[in-house]
PDB file of C-alpha atoms in Angstrom:
ATOM      1  CA  GLN A   1      11.721  -8.818  -4.911  1.00  0.00           C
ATOM      2  CA  SER A   2      13.560  -6.920  -2.145  1.00  0.00           C
ATOM      3  CA  ALA A   3      12.007  -3.993  -0.405  1.00  0.00           C
ATOM      4  CA  LEU A   4      12.997  -0.537  -1.485  1.00  0.00           C
ATOM      5  CA  THR A   5      15.732   0.955   0.700  1.00  0.00           C
ATOM      6  CA  GLN A   6      14.897   3.906   2.908  1.00  0.00           C
ATOM      7  CA  PRO A   7      16.926   5.403   5.760  1.00  0.00           C
ATOM      8  CA  ARG A   8      15.606   4.171   9.084  1.00  0.00           C
ATOM      9  CA  SER A   9      15.430   7.722  10.393  1.00  0.00           C
ATOM     10  CA  VAL A  10      15.937  11.331   9.404  1.00  0.00           C
ATOM     11  CA  SER A  11      15.672  14.501  11.428  1.00  0.00           C
ATOM     12  CA  GLY A  12      15.374  18.213  11.009  1.00  0.00           C
ATOM     13  CA  SER A  13      14.520  21.358  12.915  1.00  0.00           C
ATOM     14  CA  PRO A  14      11.204  23.180  12.640  1.00  0.00           C
ATOM     15  CA  GLY A  15      11.076  25.290   9.503  1.00  0.00           C
ATOM     16  CA  GLN A  16      13.873  23.385   7.796  1.00  0.00           C
ATOM     17  CA  SER A  17      13.588  20.948   4.904  1.00  0.00           C
ATOM     18  CA  VAL A  18      14.376  17.251   4.965  1.00  0.00           C
ATOM     19  CA  THR A  19      14.627  14.719   2.178  1.00  0.00           C
ATOM     20  CA  ILE A  20      13.884  11.026   2.495  1.00  0.00           C
ATOM     21  CA  SER A  21      15.432   8.771  -0.115  1.00  0.00           C
ATOM     22  CA  CYS A  22      13.974   5.590  -1.536  1.00  0.00           C
ATOM     23  CA  THR A  23      16.440   3.475  -3.474  1.00  0.00           C
ATOM     24  CA  GLY A  24      15.308   0.719  -5.751  1.00  0.00           C
ATOM     25  CA  THR A  25      16.644  -0.875  -8.888  1.00  0.00           C
ATOM     26  CA  SER A  26      16.271  -0.645 -12.628  1.00  0.00           C
ATOM     27  CA  SER A  27      13.410  -3.142 -12.251  1.00  0.00           C
ATOM     28  CA  ASP A  28      11.237  -0.766 -10.255  1.00  0.00           C
ATOM     29  CA  VAL A  29      12.005   2.868  -9.413  1.00  0.00           C
ATOM     30  CA  GLY A  30      14.469   3.191 -12.267  1.00  0.00           C
ATOM     31  CA  THR A  31      12.007   2.112 -14.944  1.00  0.00           C
ATOM     32  CA  TYR A  32       8.546   3.145 -13.799  1.00  0.00           C
ATOM     33  CA  ASP A  33       7.137   6.503 -12.769  1.00  0.00           C
ATOM     34  CA  TYR A  34       4.704   4.753 -10.445  1.00  0.00           C
ATOM     35  CA  VAL A  35       6.314   5.833  -7.194  1.00  0.00           C
ATOM     36  CA  SER A  36       4.067   6.766  -4.314  1.00  0.00           C
ATOM     37  CA  TRP A  37       4.632   7.928  -0.763  1.00  0.00           C
ATOM     38  CA  TYR A  38       2.546   7.322   2.339  1.00  0.00           C
ATOM     39  CA  GLN A  39       2.515   9.038   5.677  1.00  0.00           C
ATOM     40  CA  GLN A  40       1.591   7.020   8.757  1.00  0.00           C
ATOM     41  CA  SER A  41       1.050   8.258  12.266  1.00  0.00           C
ATOM     42  CA  PRO A  42       1.393   5.710  15.110  1.00  0.00           C
ATOM     43  CA  GLY A  43      -1.585   3.417  15.211  1.00  0.00           C
ATOM     44  CA  LYS A  44      -3.160   5.093  12.192  1.00  0.00           C
ATOM     45  CA  VAL A  45      -3.920   4.163   8.614  1.00  0.00           C
ATOM     46  CA  PRO A  46      -1.347   5.100   5.953  1.00  0.00           C
ATOM     47  CA  LYS A  47      -2.219   8.225   4.019  1.00  0.00           C
ATOM     48  CA  LEU A  48      -1.257   8.817   0.396  1.00  0.00           C
ATOM     49  CA  ILE A  49       0.774  12.024   0.054  1.00  0.00           C
ATOM     50  CA  ILE A  50       2.555  11.606  -3.298  1.00  0.00           C
ATOM     51  CA  TYR A  51       1.770   9.518  -6.386  1.00  0.00           C
ATOM     52  CA  ASP A  52       3.285   9.202  -9.856  1.00  0.00           C
ATOM     53  CA  VAL A  53       6.638  10.336  -8.388  1.00  0.00           C
ATOM     54  CA  SER A  54       5.678  13.953  -7.818  1.00  0.00           C
ATOM     55  CA  LYS A  55       1.917  14.497  -7.853  1.00  0.00           C
ATOM     56  CA  ARG A  56       0.010  15.479  -4.734  1.00  0.00           C
ATOM     57  CA  PRO A  57      -3.535  14.325  -4.003  1.00  0.00           C
ATOM     58  CA  SER A  58      -6.051  17.031  -3.350  1.00  0.00           C
ATOM     59  CA  GLY A  59      -5.770  18.323   0.189  1.00  0.00           C
ATOM     60  CA  VAL A  60      -2.124  17.374   0.724  1.00  0.00           C
ATOM     61  CA  SER A  61       0.083  20.284   1.729  1.00  0.00           C
ATOM     62  CA  ASP A  62       2.429  21.667  -0.923  1.00  0.00           C
ATOM     63  CA  ARG A  63       5.188  21.336   1.673  1.00  0.00           C
ATOM     64  CA  PHE A  64       5.437  17.751   0.441  1.00  0.00           C
ATOM     65  CA  SER A  65       7.138  17.175  -2.886  1.00  0.00           C
ATOM     66  CA  GLY A  66       8.510  14.178  -4.714  1.00  0.00           C
ATOM     67  CA  SER A  67      11.169  13.559  -7.325  1.00  0.00           C
ATOM     68  CA  LYS A  68      13.174  10.791  -8.912  1.00  0.00           C
ATOM     69  CA  SER A  69      16.653  10.377 -10.312  1.00  0.00           C
ATOM     70  CA  GLY A  70      17.768   7.074 -11.700  1.00  0.00           C
ATOM     71  CA  ASN A  71      16.920   4.301  -9.268  1.00  0.00           C
ATOM     72  CA  THR A  72      16.265   6.651  -6.354  1.00  0.00           C
ATOM     73  CA  ALA A  73      13.076   8.483  -5.519  1.00  0.00           C
ATOM     74  CA  SER A  74      12.950  11.235  -2.938  1.00  0.00           C
ATOM     75  CA  LEU A  75      10.371  12.867  -0.710  1.00  0.00           C
ATOM     76  CA  THR A  76      11.134  16.387   0.434  1.00  0.00           C
ATOM     77  CA  ILE A  77       9.262  17.993   3.293  1.00  0.00           C
ATOM     78  CA  SER A  78       9.783  21.718   3.570  1.00  0.00           C
ATOM     79  CA  GLY A  79       8.905  24.028   6.447  1.00  0.00           C
ATOM     80  CA  LEU A  80       9.063  21.162   8.941  1.00  0.00           C
ATOM     81  CA  GLN A  81       6.346  21.122  11.555  1.00  0.00           C
ATOM     82  CA  ALA A  82       5.974  19.066  14.697  1.00  0.00           C
ATOM     83  CA  GLU A  83       3.050  17.209  13.143  1.00  0.00           C
ATOM     84  CA  ASP A  84       5.372  15.858  10.437  1.00  0.00           C
ATOM     85  CA  GLU A  85       7.064  13.655  13.021  1.00  0.00           C
ATOM     86  CA  VAL A  86       5.658  10.328  11.815  1.00  0.00           C
ATOM     87  CA  ASP A  87       6.649   7.449   9.532  1.00  0.00           C
ATOM     88  CA  TYR A  88       6.975   7.642   5.763  1.00  0.00           C
ATOM     89  CA  TYR A  89       6.891   4.794   3.261  1.00  0.00           C
ATOM     90  CA  CYS A  90       7.683   4.736  -0.427  1.00  0.00           C
ATOM     91  CA  CYS A  91       6.169   2.294  -2.873  1.00  0.00           C
ATOM     92  CA  SER A  92       6.951   1.477  -6.493  1.00  0.00           C
ATOM     93  CA  PHE A  93       5.524  -0.582  -9.295  1.00  0.00           C
ATOM     94  CA  ALA A  94       7.960  -3.319 -10.207  1.00  0.00           C
ATOM     95  CA  GLY A  95       6.559  -4.879 -13.327  1.00  0.00           C
ATOM     96  CA  ARG A  96       3.658  -7.089 -14.218  1.00  0.00           C
ATOM     97  CA  TYR A  97       4.823 -10.093 -12.176  1.00  0.00           C
ATOM     98  CA  THR A  98       6.031  -8.401  -8.972  1.00  0.00           C
ATOM     99  CA  SER A  99       3.599  -5.500  -9.198  1.00  0.00           C
ATOM    100  CA  LEU A 100       4.282  -3.514  -6.030  1.00  0.00           C
ATOM    101  CA  VAL A 101       7.076  -3.176  -3.517  1.00  0.00           C
ATOM    102  CA  PHE A 102       7.236  -0.975  -0.415  1.00  0.00           C
ATOM    103  CA  GLY A 103      10.215   0.589   1.276  1.00  0.00           C
ATOM    104  CA  GLY A 104      11.235  -0.245   4.815  1.00  0.00           C
ATOM    105  CA  GLY A 105       9.926   3.035   6.164  1.00  0.00           C
ATOM    106  CA  THR A 106      11.569   6.154   7.581  1.00  0.00           C
ATOM    107  CA  LYS A 107      10.873   7.758  10.913  1.00  0.00           C
ATOM    108  CA  LEU A 108      11.084  11.524  10.777  1.00  0.00           C
ATOM    109  CA  THR A 109      12.092  13.342  13.940  1.00  0.00           C
ATOM    110  CA  VAL A 110      11.476  17.050  14.273  1.00  0.00           C
ATOM    111  CA  LEU A 111      14.123  18.333  16.659  1.00  0.00           C
TER     112      LEU A 111
ATOM    113  CA  GLN B   1     -18.126   8.700   0.087  1.00  0.00           C
ATOM    114  CA  ILE B   2     -15.592   5.929  -0.369  1.00  0.00           C
ATOM    115  CA  THR B   3     -15.039   3.520   2.490  1.00  0.00           C
ATOM    116  CA  LEU B   4     -13.395   0.151   2.933  1.00  0.00           C
ATOM    117  CA  LYS B   5     -13.541  -2.118   5.948  1.00  0.00           C
ATOM    118  CA  GLU B   6     -11.718  -5.333   6.718  1.00  0.00           C
ATOM    119  CA  SER B   7     -13.267  -8.198   8.616  1.00  0.00           C
ATOM    120  CA  GLY B   8     -12.105 -11.615   9.671  1.00  0.00           C
ATOM    121  CA  PRO B   9     -10.639 -13.583  12.561  1.00  0.00           C
ATOM    122  CA  THR B  10      -8.411 -11.879  15.074  1.00  0.00           C
ATOM    123  CA  LEU B  11      -6.694 -15.027  16.306  1.00  0.00           C
ATOM    124  CA  LEU B  12      -5.480 -18.057  14.377  1.00  0.00           C
ATOM    125  CA  LYS B  13      -3.398 -21.073  15.200  1.00  0.00           C
ATOM    126  CA  PRO B  14      -0.325 -21.992  13.160  1.00  0.00           C
ATOM    127  CA  THR B  15      -1.092 -23.872   9.925  1.00  0.00           C
ATOM    128  CA  GLN B  16      -4.658 -22.551   9.812  1.00  0.00           C
ATOM    129  CA  THR B  17      -5.995 -20.616   6.821  1.00  0.00           C
ATOM    130  CA  LEU B  18      -6.790 -16.926   7.099  1.00  0.00           C
ATOM    131  CA  THR B  19      -9.824 -15.566   5.283  1.00  0.00           C
ATOM    132  CA  LEU B  20     -10.234 -11.803   5.254  1.00  0.00           C
ATOM    133  CA  THR B  21     -13.070  -9.851   3.686  1.00  0.00           C
ATOM    134  CA  CYS B  22     -12.880  -6.282   2.489  1.00  0.00           C
ATOM    135  CA  THR B  23     -16.316  -4.683   2.204  1.00  0.00           C
ATOM    136  CA  PHE B  24     -16.319  -1.398   0.347  1.00  0.00           C
ATOM    137  CA  SER B  25     -18.727   1.321  -0.705  1.00  0.00           C
ATOM    138  CA  GLY B  26     -18.608   4.388  -2.899  1.00  0.00           C
ATOM    139  CA  PHE B  27     -17.277   2.555  -5.930  1.00  0.00           C
ATOM    140  CA  SER B  28     -17.942  -0.652  -7.826  1.00  0.00           C
ATOM    141  CA  LEU B  29     -15.638  -3.407  -9.014  1.00  0.00           C
ATOM    142  CA  ASN B  30     -18.292  -4.198 -11.564  1.00  0.00           C
ATOM    143  CA  THR B  31     -18.696  -0.844 -13.291  1.00  0.00           C
ATOM    144  CA  ASP B  32     -15.703   1.247 -12.230  1.00  0.00           C
ATOM    145  CA  ARG B  33     -12.169   0.708 -13.449  1.00  0.00           C
ATOM    146  CA  VAL B  34     -10.636   0.183 -10.053  1.00  0.00           C
ATOM    147  CA  GLY B  35      -8.812  -2.420  -8.067  1.00  0.00           C
ATOM    148  CA  VAL B  36      -8.643  -3.495  -4.441  1.00  0.00           C
ATOM    149  CA  GLY B  37      -5.441  -4.594  -2.814  1.00  0.00           C
ATOM    150  CA  TRP B  38      -4.243  -6.040   0.470  1.00  0.00           C
ATOM    151  CA  ILE B  39      -1.306  -4.727   2.436  1.00  0.00           C
ATOM    152  CA  ARG B  40      -0.089  -5.918   5.807  1.00  0.00           C
ATOM    153  CA  GLN B  41       2.071  -4.491   8.563  1.00  0.00           C
ATOM    154  CA  PRO B  42       3.589  -6.569  11.358  1.00  0.00           C
ATOM    155  CA  PRO B  43       3.721  -4.751  14.690  1.00  0.00           C
ATOM    156  CA  GLY B  44       6.437  -2.116  14.577  1.00  0.00           C
ATOM    157  CA  LYS B  45       7.468  -3.069  11.063  1.00  0.00           C
ATOM    158  CA  ALA B  46       7.050  -1.909   7.502  1.00  0.00           C
ATOM    159  CA  LEU B  47       4.166  -2.168   5.083  1.00  0.00           C
ATOM    160  CA  GLU B  48       4.162  -5.175   2.772  1.00  0.00           C
ATOM    161  CA  TRP B  49       2.018  -5.488  -0.352  1.00  0.00           C
ATOM    162  CA  LEU B  50       0.230  -8.843  -0.663  1.00  0.00           C
ATOM    163  CA  ALA B  51      -2.243  -8.939  -3.541  1.00  0.00           C
ATOM    164  CA  LEU B  52      -4.409  -6.933  -5.922  1.00  0.00           C
ATOM    165  CA  ILE B  53      -7.537  -7.653  -7.927  1.00  0.00           C
ATOM    166  CA  TYR B  54      -8.930  -5.380 -10.619  1.00  0.00           C
ATOM    167  CA  TRP B  55     -12.353  -4.776 -12.111  1.00  0.00           C
ATOM    168  CA  ASP B  56     -11.540  -7.071 -15.039  1.00  0.00           C
ATOM    169  CA  ASP B  57     -10.487  -9.894 -12.661  1.00  0.00           C
ATOM    170  CA  ASP B  58      -6.795  -9.256 -13.302  1.00  0.00           C
ATOM    171  CA  LYS B  59      -5.072 -10.654 -10.207  1.00  0.00           C
ATOM    172  CA  ARG B  60      -1.583  -9.901  -8.902  1.00  0.00           C
ATOM    173  CA  TYR B  61       0.278 -11.531  -6.041  1.00  0.00           C
ATOM    174  CA  SER B  62       3.436 -10.850  -4.094  1.00  0.00           C
ATOM    175  CA  PRO B  63       5.992 -13.302  -5.511  1.00  0.00           C
ATOM    176  CA  SER B  64       7.205 -14.215  -2.023  1.00  0.00           C
ATOM    177  CA  LEU B  65       3.719 -15.249  -0.910  1.00  0.00           C
ATOM    178  CA  GLN B  66       2.064 -16.215  -4.179  1.00  0.00           C
ATOM    179  CA  GLY B  67       1.679 -19.890  -3.361  1.00  0.00           C
ATOM    180  CA  ARG B  68      -0.242 -19.101  -0.189  1.00  0.00           C
ATOM    181  CA  LEU B  69      -2.517 -16.319  -1.408  1.00  0.00           C
ATOM    182  CA  THR B  70      -5.808 -16.261  -3.245  1.00  0.00           C
ATOM    183  CA  ILE B  71      -7.752 -13.083  -3.966  1.00  0.00           C
ATOM    184  CA  THR B  72     -11.317 -13.054  -5.268  1.00  0.00           C
ATOM    185  CA  LYS B  73     -14.115 -10.552  -5.690  1.00  0.00           C
ATOM    186  CA  ASP B  74     -17.862 -10.663  -5.221  1.00  0.00           C
ATOM    187  CA  THR B  75     -19.191  -7.696  -7.145  1.00  0.00           C
ATOM    188  CA  SER B  76     -22.765  -8.288  -5.995  1.00  0.00           C
ATOM    189  CA  LYS B  77     -21.691  -7.802  -2.388  1.00  0.00           C
ATOM    190  CA  ASN B  78     -18.996  -5.175  -3.024  1.00  0.00           C
ATOM    191  CA  GLN B  79     -16.475  -7.435  -1.379  1.00  0.00           C
ATOM    192  CA  VAL B  80     -12.951  -8.672  -1.975  1.00  0.00           C
ATOM    193  CA  VAL B  81     -11.742 -11.770  -0.155  1.00  0.00           C
ATOM    194  CA  LEU B  82      -8.147 -12.704   0.596  1.00  0.00           C
ATOM    195  CA  THR B  83      -7.188 -16.169   1.768  1.00  0.00           C
ATOM    196  CA  MET B  84      -3.757 -17.018   3.077  1.00  0.00           C
ATOM    197  CA  THR B  85      -2.864 -20.626   3.844  1.00  0.00           C
ATOM    198  CA  TYR B  86      -0.441 -22.101   6.349  1.00  0.00           C
ATOM    199  CA  MET B  87      -0.434 -19.149   8.704  1.00  0.00           C
ATOM    200  CA  ASP B  88       2.556 -18.786  10.998  1.00  0.00           C
ATOM    201  CA  SER B  89       3.507 -16.471  13.835  1.00  0.00           C
ATOM    202  CA  VAL B  90       5.470 -14.315  11.387  1.00  0.00           C
ATOM    203  CA  ASP B  91       2.182 -13.552   9.651  1.00  0.00           C
ATOM    204  CA  THR B  92       0.937 -11.712  12.720  1.00  0.00           C
ATOM    205  CA  ALA B  93       0.136  -8.251  11.413  1.00  0.00           C
ATOM    206  CA  THR B  94      -2.448  -5.602  10.771  1.00  0.00           C
ATOM    207  CA  TYR B  95      -4.028  -6.347   7.419  1.00  0.00           C
ATOM    208  CA  TYR B  96      -5.344  -3.463   5.323  1.00  0.00           C
ATOM    209  CA  CYS B  97      -7.379  -3.369   2.165  1.00  0.00           C
ATOM    210  CA  ALA B  98      -7.096  -0.345  -0.096  1.00  0.00           C
ATOM    211  CA  ARG B  99      -8.278   0.954  -3.472  1.00  0.00           C
ATOM    212  CA  ASP B 100      -6.228   1.333  -6.628  1.00  0.00           C
ATOM    213  CA  THR B 101      -7.605   3.160  -9.655  1.00  0.00           C
ATOM    214  CA  TYR B 102      -7.086   3.232 -13.390  1.00  0.00           C
ATOM    215  CA  ASP B 103      -5.709   5.908 -15.667  1.00  0.00           C
ATOM    216  CA  MET B 104      -8.498   6.391 -18.156  1.00  0.00           C
ATOM    217  CA  LEU B 105      -6.104   7.724 -20.771  1.00  0.00           C
ATOM    218  CA  THR B 106      -3.605   4.874 -20.703  1.00  0.00           C
ATOM    219  CA  GLY B 107      -5.966   2.132 -19.617  1.00  0.00           C
ATOM    220  CA  PHE B 108      -3.460   0.989 -17.008  1.00  0.00           C
ATOM    221  CA  PRO B 109      -3.744   0.839 -13.210  1.00  0.00           C
ATOM    222  CA  ARG B 110      -2.369   3.782 -11.267  1.00  0.00           C
ATOM    223  CA  TYR B 111      -0.510   1.545  -8.814  1.00  0.00           C
ATOM    224  CA  TYR B 112      -1.145   3.591  -5.739  1.00  0.00           C
ATOM    225  CA  PHE B 113      -3.694   3.301  -2.931  1.00  0.00           C
ATOM    226  CA  ASP B 114      -5.870   6.349  -2.404  1.00  0.00           C
ATOM    227  CA  TYR B 115      -8.371   4.960   0.103  1.00  0.00           C
ATOM    228  CA  TRP B 116      -7.602   2.520   2.894  1.00  0.00           C
ATOM    229  CA  GLY B 117      -9.598   0.514   5.354  1.00  0.00           C
ATOM    230  CA  GLN B 118      -9.005   0.892   9.063  1.00  0.00           C
ATOM    231  CA  GLY B 119      -7.051  -2.358   9.212  1.00  0.00           C
ATOM    232  CA  THR B 120      -7.588  -5.513  11.214  1.00  0.00           C
ATOM    233  CA  LEU B 121      -5.028  -7.095  13.516  1.00  0.00           C
ATOM    234  CA  VAL B 122      -4.536 -10.800  12.977  1.00  0.00           C
ATOM    235  CA  THR B 123      -2.542 -12.702  15.568  1.00  0.00           C
ATOM    236  CA  VAL B 124      -1.165 -16.164  14.910  1.00  0.00           C
ATOM    237  CA  SER B 125      -0.365 -18.073  18.063  1.00  0.00           C
ATOM    238  CA  SER B 126      -0.697 -21.568  19.394  1.00  0.00           C
TER     239      SER B 126
END
């Protein structure tokens, strides 16, 4: 099972919105609504920020939102802040045999 | 309070077997409908899912590594153990354990990790 495809990097100015895509296939993102997103600062543990495509865990800012269309899931970060300049990973369920697959990660730069 | 912590060797030689233990608290693999998974991250690279074990002993493995991985649980000790055989330098990574939960309505796993351990760096070198 190949990793989900994410852009290596995205950028945006403070206050703007950016969207990170996560492209899979009809075997994972396209079929299941089990898409999650993780935020990871350098040297830190990944933090869950979105699950079930668009749900936010308690305590996660509403500046983070998720969506899905076809085989592509997206994470949108609105009102960009300097602290958002970290790495983001998507993850999807891919069926009983494969179970889970992560994306290659996206580094967000706040200009 | 839910916590997970990984333990195991920090340095291995090629071909050796890695045994990692995840010791957790704040939930039970015996009475709670949860699962514990392993994820690794080579230095400077992406996360990679390795294995999962659920409360009912349902086990899942990454297809690319399935032949090398074994995941078990010891509910009396609140531990999950991952073994990986034939370690190689490409297996050098930080290894994390993390919790998955169940949807009580559907009876299926949620397939996301809400709590993570701090991670342990395993280096494979001769």
